[in-house]
Amino acid sequence: MIQRSAESIYVDELCKSAKDAYRQIRSINTSQKNKVLEKLSQALVSRKSEILKENIKDLEAGKSKGLSSALLDRLTLDEKRIQSLANAVLEIKALPDPVGETVRGTTLPNGVRLNTKRVPLGVVMVIYESRPNVTIDVGALSFKSGNACILRGGSEAIHSNTILAKIFQDCLKEEGLSPNAVTFVDRTEREYMIPFLKQTSYIDIVVPRGGEGLIRFVSENSLIPVVKHDKGVVNLYIDKSADPKKVLPIAINSKVQRPGVCNAAENLIIHSEYPYIKELLEGLASKGVQLLLDPRSLAIFPQGQAVKEEDYLEEFLDLRFSVKTVDKIEDAIEFIEATSSGHTEAIVTEDVSAANFFSRSLDSAAIFVNISTRFHDGGEFGLGAEVGISTGKLHVRGPMGLVHLTTTTTYAEGEGQVRG
Amino acid sequence: MIQRSAESIYVDELCKSAKDAYRQIRSINTSQKNKVLEKLSQALVSRKSEILKENIKDLEAGKSKGLSSALLDRLTLDEKRIQSLANAVLEIKALPDPVGETVRGTTLPNGVRLNTKRVPLGVVMVIYESRPNVTIDVGALSFKSGNACILRGGSEAIHSNTILAKIFQDCLKEEGLSPNAVTFVDRTEREYMIPFLKQTSYIDIVVPRGGEGLIRFVSENSLIPVVKHDKGVVNLYIDKSADPKKVLPIAINSKVQRPGVCNAAENLIIHSEYPYIKELLEGLASKGVQLLLDPRSLAIFPQGQAVKEEDYLEEFLDLRFSVKTVDKIEDAIEFIEATSSGHTEAIVTEDVSAANFFSRSLDSAAIFVNISTRFHDGGEFGLGAEVGISTGKLHVRGPMGLVHLTTTTTYAEGEGQVRG
């Protein structure tokens, strides 16, 4: 007899109960789902004192562990943030339910009626770090699309995540639904993660959200299909013909507006004949951007520091900007092909041919002309709430919305037709 | 210094040159692609003597290795089959090119113009067994959708596959394109397969087509996303209200018409109150079907043999049919949930409620009412040529056509917009 480990017993049980819950919720109708979300939105507000009490435990543990103030800020929930969380749930409630939508409907020449419709994916596992709002956001997106989810957050947010998941589960129970539709993993040790990644009979998709280490760990260990939300080494190219009135606002917005997110720019590529390089670098520096410069740009702005080759491959997630000078657009393309993580690339140019050449040559999830890289976002694209930005090419590339939490089934019916 | 193995040098080189070829062909236009396919179709016919000569080598090797006559038949190319191959290429040529299609086009409130368009996936690796026509079919589908492909066929068809790939490459060269757009792997040992499955920088998708062993090997070893074409344990349920005029033709067609394919039925589930069980079993037996029966159906048709529990999980791919008797539709659903591989399930019934309950309760790629299971096919669905039938839920479920060899890029342009 094989001795099963404590980890595998724990994981098996959670997976089985999540799959049972999926069988229950996959076919409930939209109004039932919306009723739960309405209730959840109210409960978040009415039970905010419980949430705040648990959140303080995480914050105190974080402080004594010496977490940075940026990380502590990501962890923090206050009244205002709880209200935004409640509002986000109402926004998800308001989104059209993708389940049941006919993607293709036709009658074949032999009279068979065929309907390919969206159905839930099944059991969705999301592995995330720090921000506790993910528990509610992703839980609500999964539920709205008829999936059961297994949520595995980071240890630093365990108390906040636990109470948020519990509030969601209470709302499910009140509507007579299985609380396991939002299954929460309260064991955050890594040895408890691996067995989940082998549960191909119970889990249909794994979505890792977080740093490079987490993404790599999940990709390398998972037997379940992974949709990853990987790093964004985002390139911004200033062409020689660029309009200086557009250049500085776009460069500042792309780097400074929210440097800690994946669609913020990391590399600034400048055509050597662009006439206002000095003004551009000075303008960025005046916003607190630390410039890492190649020899030619350093000569123009000696206050900066020298860039190292490896800087061009790094997602800084802060106010550092690596600068590369090129003599022609082809060199910019080549540089991007070598550094890009396939997330977002942008060009600022007044030259139609340059814009077209740039767009045609590159192979990334988003390619922008004369706008900030920060627009690569489900909300900005008008798609509603998102699970994240997928950097993979399969299933979904770019913002992963409700619709990407579904697959299809083809329903066909006839009067006894057989194949000739 | 790390010593690189012969396998890894070989694999690296093929992957790099395939990726270079992809960069060349990803943006060529449809008429250029169609010109190559036209040429390929002609060359297959005009060079048929070369093909036949190489095919004979595989057949002779196969015979001396003692391959079954069914396998030898799958290997065989004759004039007629070469002509069908040439015709299949013309059909792929005639399909609309998915590349460049706008999936979503809109102008955002801030004036940004956004276009999400289909683009090729990149480098597609297909791993397949026995039938040499896959080399041409899949090569043509990949090329038409702007991808470079890496084709790795089985060792038993190595001579046939090599000449077919060479003919394709010659046509590419004649049009001034890189022959590596159709890269052929002439080393079929398994130790040469593993390094391919780790090439995440060069290969975008791996599609295994073949037996369970191959699919499992690829899924477990690949770091590249896999779209698998797995086994079909297809269930056919005869409800108590089923019309006997439909039952026998559907059961025979589902099992007998082409037993060796994934959409042929494997399990026959019969409601105990269906009045014509004896006629159904006799009718199947008269077509040469070997019936594996549970005790209740064996009592009705004693000429059959007893089924074993594990038979219900097996994809026979031949004229065996496992039979299960149930007393109510809920038991049929439960049986299907336990045995199904998620491929195709069918019900024969005159009862609308039973049909709806069946469709609503099950979670498979295709669910059929009163038609043969054999209709689960890209051609039959009116989708044109297919790479295979995907049994996964991500990216594509069911027939995998040209469109599923693409991903999307979102192109957006504006006049200097930044995010507020």
XYZ file of C-alpha atoms in Angstrom, chain A residues 19 22-23 26-27 104 106 108-110 112 114 116 119-123 204-205 219-223 225-227 246 249-250 253 257-258 263 337 355 359-372 374-377 380-383 392-397 399 406-420, chain B residues 19 22-23 26-27 104 106 108-110 112 114 116 119-123 204-205 219-223 225-227 246 249-250 253 257-258 263 337 355 359-372 374-377 380-383 392-397 399 406-420:
162
model
C -14.770 19.770 -8.994
C -18.095 23.081 -10.440
C -20.617 20.406 -11.440
C -21.657 25.238 -14.191
C -25.265 25.392 -15.275
C -21.063 29.464 -34.374
C -25.403 26.679 -38.579
C -25.273 21.607 -42.272
C -26.246 20.452 -45.777
C -27.423 17.131 -44.280
C -27.868 18.566 -38.780
C -24.966 22.640 -35.040
C -20.932 25.803 -30.787
C -19.220 26.756 -21.546
C -17.144 27.237 -18.379
C -13.578 25.946 -18.377
C -14.161 23.938 -15.203
C -11.863 24.292 -12.232
C -8.442 22.577 -16.042
C -6.189 25.636 -16.048
C 5.439 26.537 -15.824
C 8.139 23.976 -15.136
C 6.159 21.899 -12.658
C 2.655 21.948 -14.078
C 1.095 19.102 -16.035
C -2.216 23.872 -19.066
C -0.830 27.211 -17.852
C -1.842 30.695 -18.968
C 4.009 63.797 -28.128
C 4.217 63.122 -22.405
C 4.234 59.567 -23.779
C 3.355 58.450 -18.837
C 2.513 57.038 -14.060
C 2.670 53.621 -12.386
C 2.724 47.708 -19.047
C 13.540 41.349 -30.893
C 4.784 53.203 -38.154
C 3.941 47.231 -36.599
C 4.578 44.692 -39.339
C 8.013 43.638 -38.105
C 7.293 42.938 -34.453
C 5.547 40.004 -32.824
C 4.158 41.075 -29.455
C 0.784 41.050 -27.714
C 0.324 44.794 -28.293
C 1.967 47.219 -30.715
C 1.230 50.916 -30.243
C 1.763 53.995 -32.390
C 1.852 57.414 -30.707
C 0.188 56.400 -27.448
C 1.444 55.486 -23.977
C 0.136 52.067 -20.205
C -2.946 51.530 -22.389
C -2.292 47.792 -22.642
C -4.988 46.867 -20.121
C -8.585 50.581 -21.064
C -9.358 48.314 -24.039
C -13.020 48.387 -22.992
C -13.096 44.689 -22.071
C 1.537 33.519 -23.906
C 0.276 33.060 -27.460
C -2.173 30.215 -26.853
C -5.775 30.548 -25.634
C -5.462 34.270 -24.925
C -2.822 36.882 -25.658
C -5.913 41.061 -21.448
C -14.645 29.716 -20.995
C -14.151 26.997 -23.613
C -16.710 25.693 -26.112
C -18.897 22.658 -26.598
C -20.476 21.856 -29.954
C -24.080 20.721 -29.606
C -25.535 19.056 -32.679
C -28.867 17.417 -33.303
C -30.650 15.711 -36.144
C -33.141 13.023 -37.111
C -30.931 9.991 -37.271
C -28.294 11.229 -39.740
C -25.299 8.971 -40.267
C -22.042 9.624 -42.090
C -21.774 8.444 -45.668
C 12.410 30.668 -36.369
C 9.072 32.205 -39.620
C 10.312 35.801 -39.514
C 4.933 35.637 -41.264
C 4.130 38.699 -43.314
C -12.132 43.359 -32.713
C -13.021 49.922 -32.168
C -11.953 54.120 -27.632
C -13.565 57.154 -25.944
C -10.118 58.822 -25.833
C -7.320 55.681 -29.668
C -7.669 49.754 -31.622
C -7.021 43.199 -32.587
C -1.291 36.855 -36.585
C 0.540 33.536 -37.013
C 1.427 31.594 -33.866
C 5.078 31.380 -34.890
C 6.868 28.053 -34.989
C 5.412 28.348 -29.785
C 3.192 25.258 -29.756
C 2.572 16.364 -22.223
C 4.847 15.314 -19.396
C 8.082 16.472 -21.005
C 7.104 19.671 -22.745
C 7.816 23.149 -21.393
C 2.307 24.778 -24.544
C 0.738 21.575 -25.914
C -2.529 21.200 -27.805
C -32.782 5.773 -35.751
C -28.307 3.050 -38.176
C -26.702 5.449 -35.667
C -22.462 4.088 -38.239
C -18.129 2.942 -40.552
C -14.531 3.619 -39.553
C -14.873 9.811 -33.153
C -18.667 11.120 -16.365
C -32.130 15.391 -24.755
C -26.770 18.069 -23.134
C -26.853 20.212 -20.008
C -25.272 17.634 -17.709
C -22.221 16.630 -19.714
C -18.958 18.453 -20.299
C -17.363 17.234 -23.524
C -16.093 18.775 -26.749
C -19.190 17.616 -28.667
C -22.628 16.493 -27.496
C -24.949 15.015 -30.116
C -28.670 14.243 -30.211
C -29.946 11.690 -32.735
C -26.928 11.709 -35.037
C -23.875 9.489 -35.457
C -18.804 10.143 -36.561
C -19.881 13.723 -37.344
C -17.379 15.183 -34.878
C -14.936 16.281 -37.571
C -18.208 17.546 -41.478
C -18.639 20.694 -39.352
C -17.917 22.749 -42.478
C -14.625 24.128 -41.131
C -8.035 19.901 -24.354
C -10.164 22.839 -23.188
C -7.659 25.636 -23.773
C -7.030 27.472 -27.063
C -9.209 25.096 -29.100
C -11.627 22.314 -28.209
C -11.657 20.406 -34.616
C -3.083 31.882 -35.182
C -2.973 34.141 -32.133
C -3.738 37.873 -31.964
C -1.867 41.137 -31.705
C -3.620 44.345 -30.688
C -2.508 47.299 -32.802
C -3.446 50.699 -31.404
C -2.669 54.198 -32.577
C -3.411 57.718 -31.508
C -2.126 61.274 -31.367
C -0.082 61.218 -28.202
C -2.744 60.001 -25.758
C -1.514 59.169 -22.259
C -3.302 57.426 -19.411
C -4.952 59.619 -16.774
